[in-house]
Tab-separated table of C-alpha atoms in Angstrom:
chain	number	residue	atom	x	y	z
A	1	MET	CA	40.310	43.652	18.576
A	2	SER	CA	43.282	41.706	17.245
A	3	ASN	CA	46.560	41.789	19.198
A	4	LYS	CA	48.495	41.453	15.942
A	5	ILE	CA	51.332	43.954	15.510
A	6	VAL	CA	52.345	45.187	12.070
A	7	THR	CA	55.103	47.404	10.693
A	8	LEU	CA	54.248	49.839	7.915
A	9	GLU	CA	56.854	51.825	6.000
A	10	ILE	CA	56.797	54.857	3.732
A	11	ASP	CA	59.239	57.171	1.968
A	12	LEU	CA	57.982	60.753	1.981
A	13	GLU	CA	58.520	62.515	-1.326
A	14	PRO	CA	59.943	64.882	-2.246
A	15	ALA	CA	62.657	64.466	0.382
A	16	ASP	CA	63.267	67.858	1.968
A	17	ASN	CA	65.054	68.270	5.293
A	18	HIS	CA	63.265	71.526	6.116
A	19	ARG	CA	59.834	70.019	5.473
A	20	LEU	CA	60.756	66.902	7.453
A	21	SER	CA	61.870	69.106	10.347
A	22	SER	CA	58.520	70.909	10.272
A	23	LEU	CA	56.670	67.585	10.181
A	24	CYS	CA	58.516	66.120	13.171
A	25	GLY	CA	58.458	69.328	15.206
A	26	PRO	CA	61.022	70.591	17.717
A	27	PHE	CA	62.607	67.678	19.580
A	28	ASP	CA	60.273	65.357	17.626
A	29	ASP	CA	57.301	66.690	19.609
A	30	ASN	CA	54.854	66.063	16.746
A	31	ILE	CA	56.004	62.467	16.358
A	32	LYS	CA	55.740	61.886	20.112
A	33	HIS	CA	52.246	63.401	20.057
A	34	LEU	CA	51.138	60.915	17.404
A	35	GLU	CA	52.731	58.022	19.277
A	36	ARG	CA	50.934	58.909	22.516
A	37	ARG	CA	47.525	59.501	20.965
A	38	LEU	CA	47.518	56.457	18.679
A	39	GLY	CA	49.539	53.994	20.742
A	40	VAL	CA	52.085	53.335	17.991
A	41	GLU	CA	55.867	53.500	17.665
A	42	ILE	CA	57.229	55.748	14.919
A	43	ASN	CA	60.837	55.586	13.755
A	44	TYR	CA	62.382	57.556	10.939
A	45	ARG	CA	65.666	58.142	9.204
A	46	GLY	CA	65.723	60.909	6.660
A	47	ASN	CA	62.484	60.635	4.711
A	48	HIS	CA	61.971	56.931	5.507
A	49	PHE	CA	59.356	56.330	8.210
A	50	SER	CA	58.295	53.068	9.858
A	51	ILE	CA	55.225	52.729	12.067
A	52	VAL	CA	54.777	49.805	14.472
A	53	GLY	CA	51.397	49.093	16.031
A	54	GLN	CA	48.060	47.385	15.632
A	55	PRO	CA	46.846	47.334	12.022
A	56	HIS	CA	44.173	50.036	12.245
A	57	THR	CA	46.240	52.472	14.332
A	58	ALA	CA	49.438	51.956	12.333
A	59	SER	CA	47.549	52.500	9.069
A	60	ALA	CA	45.916	55.644	10.459
A	61	ALA	CA	49.279	56.978	11.666
A	62	LEU	CA	50.797	56.420	8.227
A	63	ASP	CA	47.936	58.258	6.509
A	64	ILE	CA	48.146	61.141	8.991
A	65	ILE	CA	51.899	61.488	8.443
A	66	LYS	CA	51.338	61.630	4.681
A	67	ARG	CA	48.649	64.301	5.030
A	68	LEU	CA	50.720	66.369	7.434
A	69	TYR	CA	53.709	66.210	5.098
A	70	VAL	CA	51.552	67.622	2.311
A	71	GLN	CA	50.762	70.538	4.628
A	72	THR	CA	54.494	71.364	4.911
A	73	ALA	CA	54.635	72.341	1.219
A	74	PRO	CA	56.218	75.815	0.861
A	75	VAL	CA	53.861	78.787	0.750
A	76	ARG	CA	55.445	81.807	-0.955
A	77	GLY	CA	58.830	80.320	-0.280
A	78	ASN	CA	58.187	79.640	3.434
A	79	ILE	CA	57.684	76.200	4.946
A	80	PRO	CA	54.789	76.322	7.446
A	81	ASP	CA	55.181	74.801	10.888
A	82	ILE	CA	52.956	71.884	11.838
A	83	GLU	CA	51.021	72.923	14.948
A	84	PRO	CA	49.478	70.621	17.599
A	85	GLU	CA	46.020	71.754	16.472
A	86	GLN	CA	46.662	70.339	12.990
A	87	ILE	CA	47.674	66.972	14.423
A	88	HIS	CA	44.599	66.940	16.650
A	89	LEU	CA	42.303	67.658	13.698
A	90	GLU	CA	43.928	64.989	11.521
A	91	ILE	CA	43.475	62.395	14.263
A	92	LYS	CA	39.847	63.423	14.679
A	93	GLU	CA	39.147	63.289	10.949
A	94	SER	CA	40.751	59.856	10.668
A	95	GLY	CA	38.191	58.449	13.126
A	96	VAL	CA	40.768	55.975	14.424
A	97	LEU	CA	40.077	56.629	18.105
A	98	GLU	CA	36.367	56.049	17.566
A	99	GLN	CA	37.120	52.450	16.586
A	100	THR	CA	37.997	51.566	20.181
A	101	THR	CA	34.836	50.281	21.812
A	102	GLU	CA	34.052	48.305	24.922
A	103	SER	CA	34.395	45.016	23.082
A	104	GLU	CA	37.903	45.973	22.016
A	105	ILE	CA	39.485	45.648	25.446
A	106	PRO	CA	41.412	42.375	25.106
A	107	HIS	CA	40.239	39.678	27.480
A	108	GLY	CA	42.590	39.398	30.431
A	109	LYS	CA	44.467	42.603	29.601
A	110	GLU	CA	45.238	44.582	32.740
A	111	VAL	CA	44.473	48.294	32.702
A	112	PHE	CA	46.340	50.373	35.271
A	113	ILE	CA	47.826	53.790	35.969
A	114	LYS	CA	51.255	54.464	37.422
A	115	THR	CA	51.821	57.402	39.739
A	116	LYS	CA	54.836	58.266	41.864
A	117	LYS	CA	52.903	57.062	44.890
A	118	GLY	CA	52.234	53.633	43.375
A	119	VAL	CA	50.164	51.712	40.835
A	120	ILE	CA	46.415	52.299	40.646
A	121	LYS	CA	44.443	49.333	39.322
A	122	PRO	CA	40.709	49.063	38.644
A	123	ARG	CA	38.867	46.627	40.871
A	124	THR	CA	35.876	45.951	38.623
A	125	PRO	CA	35.263	45.546	34.872
A	126	ASN	CA	33.354	48.852	34.874
A	127	GLN	CA	36.325	50.650	36.398
A	128	ALA	CA	38.628	49.098	33.784
A	129	GLN	CA	36.307	50.271	31.010
A	130	TYR	CA	36.117	53.714	32.623
A	131	LEU	CA	39.911	54.032	32.563
A	132	MET	CA	40.053	52.841	28.958
A	133	ASN	CA	37.382	55.338	27.935
A	134	MET	CA	39.355	58.207	29.462
A	135	VAL	CA	42.322	57.321	27.248
A	136	THR	CA	40.432	56.749	24.001
A	137	HIS	CA	37.679	59.396	24.076
A	138	ASP	CA	37.623	63.181	24.230
A	139	ILE	CA	34.724	63.189	26.682
A	140	THR	CA	34.030	60.470	29.244
A	141	TYR	CA	30.971	60.259	31.494
A	142	GLY	CA	31.189	58.301	34.736
A	143	ILE	CA	27.716	57.890	36.238
A	144	GLY	CA	27.249	55.892	39.420
A	145	PRO	CA	26.699	55.929	43.192
A	146	ALA	CA	29.137	57.234	45.776
A	147	GLY	CA	32.155	55.061	46.490
A	148	THR	CA	32.582	53.611	42.991
A	149	GLY	CA	35.827	55.480	42.266
A	150	LYS	CA	34.499	57.939	39.700
A	151	THR	CA	36.392	60.985	40.947
A	152	TYR	CA	39.474	59.154	42.200
A	153	LEU	CA	40.114	57.332	38.921
A	154	ALA	CA	39.476	60.499	36.913
A	155	VAL	CA	42.081	62.388	38.941
A	156	ALA	CA	44.472	59.437	38.545
A	157	ALA	CA	44.024	59.514	34.761
A	158	ALA	CA	44.625	63.275	34.748
A	159	VAL	CA	47.816	62.938	36.780
A	160	ASP	CA	48.998	60.134	34.488
A	161	ALA	CA	48.387	62.276	31.392
A	162	LEU	CA	50.280	65.178	32.981
A	163	GLU	CA	53.240	62.978	33.922
A	164	ARG	CA	53.372	61.617	30.369
A	165	GLN	CA	53.291	65.205	29.060
A	166	GLU	CA	50.186	64.430	27.012
A	167	ILE	CA	48.580	67.560	28.441
A	168	ARG	CA	49.953	70.738	29.980
A	169	ARG	CA	47.493	71.379	32.775
A	170	ILE	CA	44.765	69.847	34.907
A	171	LEU	CA	41.561	71.691	35.720
A	172	LEU	CA	39.216	70.336	38.369
A	173	THR	CA	35.788	71.851	38.828
A	174	ARG	CA	32.458	71.171	40.476
A	175	PRO	CA	29.302	73.214	41.055
A	176	ALA	CA	29.094	74.909	44.454
A	177	VAL	CA	25.393	74.255	44.473
A	178	GLU	CA	24.861	74.742	48.204
A	179	ALA	CA	25.923	78.383	47.796
A	180	GLY	CA	23.876	78.755	44.642
A	181	GLU	CA	27.078	79.501	42.691
A	182	LYS	CA	27.000	82.938	44.439
A	183	LEU	CA	30.071	82.804	46.619
A	184	GLY	CA	30.587	86.505	47.263
A	185	PHE	CA	28.935	86.553	50.691
A	186	LEU	CA	31.252	83.866	52.085
A	187	PRO	CA	34.333	85.033	54.061
A	188	GLY	CA	37.860	84.808	52.656
A	189	ASP	CA	39.388	84.840	49.191
A	190	LEU	CA	38.226	82.659	46.297
A	191	SER	CA	40.261	79.649	47.444
A	192	GLN	CA	38.849	79.830	50.975
A	193	LYS	CA	35.293	80.261	49.677
A	194	VAL	CA	35.280	77.158	47.486
A	195	ASP	CA	37.678	74.830	49.353
A	196	PRO	CA	34.901	72.968	51.223
A	197	TYR	CA	33.252	72.025	47.919
A	198	LEU	CA	36.496	70.984	46.225
A	199	ARG	CA	38.126	69.103	49.104
A	200	PRO	CA	37.584	65.598	47.604
A	201	LEU	CA	39.534	66.657	44.505
A	202	TYR	CA	42.397	68.033	46.593
A	203	ASP	CA	42.504	64.846	48.664
A	204	ALA	CA	42.938	62.683	45.565
A	205	LEU	CA	45.696	64.966	44.237
A	206	PHE	CA	47.569	64.961	47.560
A	207	GLU	CA	47.462	61.167	47.687
A	208	MET	CA	48.899	60.771	44.173
A	209	LEU	CA	51.417	63.612	43.989
A	210	GLY	CA	52.122	64.620	47.564
A	211	PHE	CA	51.190	67.867	49.285
A	212	GLU	CA	54.302	69.877	48.388
A	213	ARG	CA	54.239	69.045	44.681
A	214	VAL	CA	50.520	69.786	44.396
A	215	GLU	CA	51.069	73.179	46.047
A	216	LYS	CA	53.880	73.994	43.597
A	217	LEU	CA	51.797	72.932	40.588
A	218	ILE	CA	48.877	75.037	41.810
A	219	GLU	CA	51.188	78.047	42.227
A	220	ARG	CA	52.335	77.605	38.604
A	221	ASN	CA	48.706	77.167	37.432
A	222	VAL	CA	49.532	73.702	36.100
A	223	ILE	CA	46.760	72.434	38.380
A	224	GLU	CA	43.713	74.638	38.823
A	225	VAL	CA	40.781	73.904	41.092
A	226	ALA	CA	37.806	76.213	40.637
A	227	PRO	CA	34.007	76.302	40.870
A	228	LEU	CA	32.115	75.739	37.649
A	229	ALA	CA	30.879	79.334	37.482
A	230	TYR	CA	34.449	80.598	37.003
A	231	MET	CA	34.935	78.687	33.734
A	232	ARG	CA	32.665	80.949	31.712
A	233	GLY	CA	34.396	82.690	28.812
A	234	ARG	CA	37.478	80.460	28.776
A	235	THR	CA	38.833	78.039	26.180
A	236	LEU	CA	41.062	75.278	27.541
A	237	ASN	CA	43.658	73.727	25.220
A	238	ASP	CA	46.062	70.887	26.121
A	239	ALA	CA	44.143	70.270	29.335
A	240	PHE	CA	42.559	67.426	31.288
A	241	ILE	CA	39.301	68.792	32.685
A	242	ILE	CA	37.256	67.023	35.352
A	243	LEU	CA	33.714	68.110	36.192
A	244	ASP	CA	32.730	66.423	39.441
A	245	GLU	CA	29.204	66.231	40.909
A	246	SER	CA	27.684	66.932	37.499
A	247	GLN	CA	24.235	65.919	38.749
A	248	ASN	CA	24.100	69.416	40.263
A	249	THR	CA	24.674	71.220	36.970
A	250	THR	CA	21.835	72.623	34.910
A	251	ILE	CA	21.605	72.061	31.168
A	252	GLU	CA	22.774	75.642	30.572
A	253	GLN	CA	25.818	75.141	32.807
A	254	MET	CA	26.675	71.883	31.053
A	255	LYS	CA	26.507	73.565	27.645
A	256	MET	CA	28.869	76.233	28.953
A	257	PHE	CA	31.260	73.580	30.274
A	258	LEU	CA	31.318	71.509	27.082
A	259	THR	CA	32.099	74.567	24.973
A	260	ARG	CA	35.187	75.280	27.110
A	261	ILE	CA	36.970	72.188	25.759
A	262	GLY	CA	39.687	73.162	23.277
A	263	PHE	CA	42.332	71.454	21.141
A	264	ASN	CA	44.032	68.339	22.526
A	265	SER	CA	41.912	68.457	25.678
A	266	ARG	CA	40.010	65.698	27.423
A	267	ALA	CA	37.064	66.035	29.749
A	268	VAL	CA	35.712	63.633	32.349
A	269	ILE	CA	32.259	64.258	33.780
A	270	THR	CA	31.214	62.369	36.908
A	271	GLY	CA	27.890	62.303	38.673
A	272	ASP	CA	25.346	60.410	40.728
A	273	VAL	CA	21.763	60.893	39.553
A	274	THR	CA	20.450	59.792	42.976
A	275	GLN	CA	22.014	62.812	44.722
A	276	ILE	CA	20.612	65.803	42.849
A	277	ASP	CA	20.542	68.935	45.035
A	278	LEU	CA	19.326	71.430	42.443
A	279	PRO	CA	16.458	73.781	43.324
A	280	ARG	CA	12.948	72.546	42.617
A	281	GLY	CA	12.120	72.826	38.921
A	282	ALA	CA	15.736	72.875	37.708
A	283	LYS	CA	16.652	70.008	35.368
A	284	SER	CA	19.900	68.111	35.898
A	285	ALA	CA	22.203	67.947	32.875
A	286	CYS	CA	23.596	64.664	34.186
A	287	VAL	CA	20.265	62.922	33.571
A	288	MET	CA	20.125	64.289	30.030
A	289	LEU	CA	23.707	63.248	29.252
A	290	SER	CA	23.196	59.708	30.489
A	291	LYS	CA	20.435	59.344	27.880
A	292	TYR	CA	22.110	60.909	24.866
A	293	CYS	CA	25.896	60.784	25.137
A	294	GLN	CA	26.263	57.284	23.677
A	295	LYS	CA	24.974	58.673	20.378
A	296	TRP	CA	28.082	60.875	20.156
A	297	THR	CA	31.112	59.056	18.751
A	298	THR	CA	33.674	61.204	20.580
A	299	SER	CA	32.221	60.426	24.012
A	300	ALA	CA	31.748	57.337	26.144
A	301	LEU	CA	29.518	56.523	29.118
A	302	THR	CA	30.427	54.211	31.980
A	303	SER	CA	27.698	53.402	34.513
A	304	SER	CA	28.133	51.629	37.827
């Protein structure tokens, strides 16, 4: 991918302050959303917009702005608001994020994540690609043995997205396969029942955000840690969702999980196909995904 930076300009017609306000959103939230998702810089004055970025992303941003402005046309005298879902759909239909492939990571470019506890850098090319995939794809699969950083880097990417206000909440889940997903017989409340299975996710959060802040975010439901069985019937918008230990999910459970992903949400699925603990005869969804996910343009697979 070329490192060339271009500046594209456009005057939106007809100039209408109310329509422009709808396009940009409150406090320019819609513009900031586009900048974050596409990696461009958007400046405007009145109806004159300039977009700075790499050629394909800048061109896509310009086209999306034009299409969104058309959608602000008055309907029965009322100017409709531009919602985050509309921006998400326009980005998806443009296909611009699908153009980022493994070969497009510039040689020598450092990929890293900043947290308040420090900078997290990948140690291998696969880890660098894994981090890049989590930024550029809706669904990322990290398949590999224990100790390769699958869960840790996924939590780091989720924390980074939350700090940048790209998403509103983080949801961490894993199958409690040792209890057969039937947790009722265990002592304590839900948190006490599932804590042993979710401890690795908590540990990563505590390291990156600190114990007190994690506790506050959990109290406000900004961070939610739950067993996979408790996701049924939900739709998660503006969320970063991590499914850990996916080798212990059945195909039916994986279908349920994938259909929980809503607008402006990202999902990371990690697993190790050498550590399947499912009952005899049950098929692991992780094995199936590792075969087929690369055929889906909105997902990416990283194997260690």
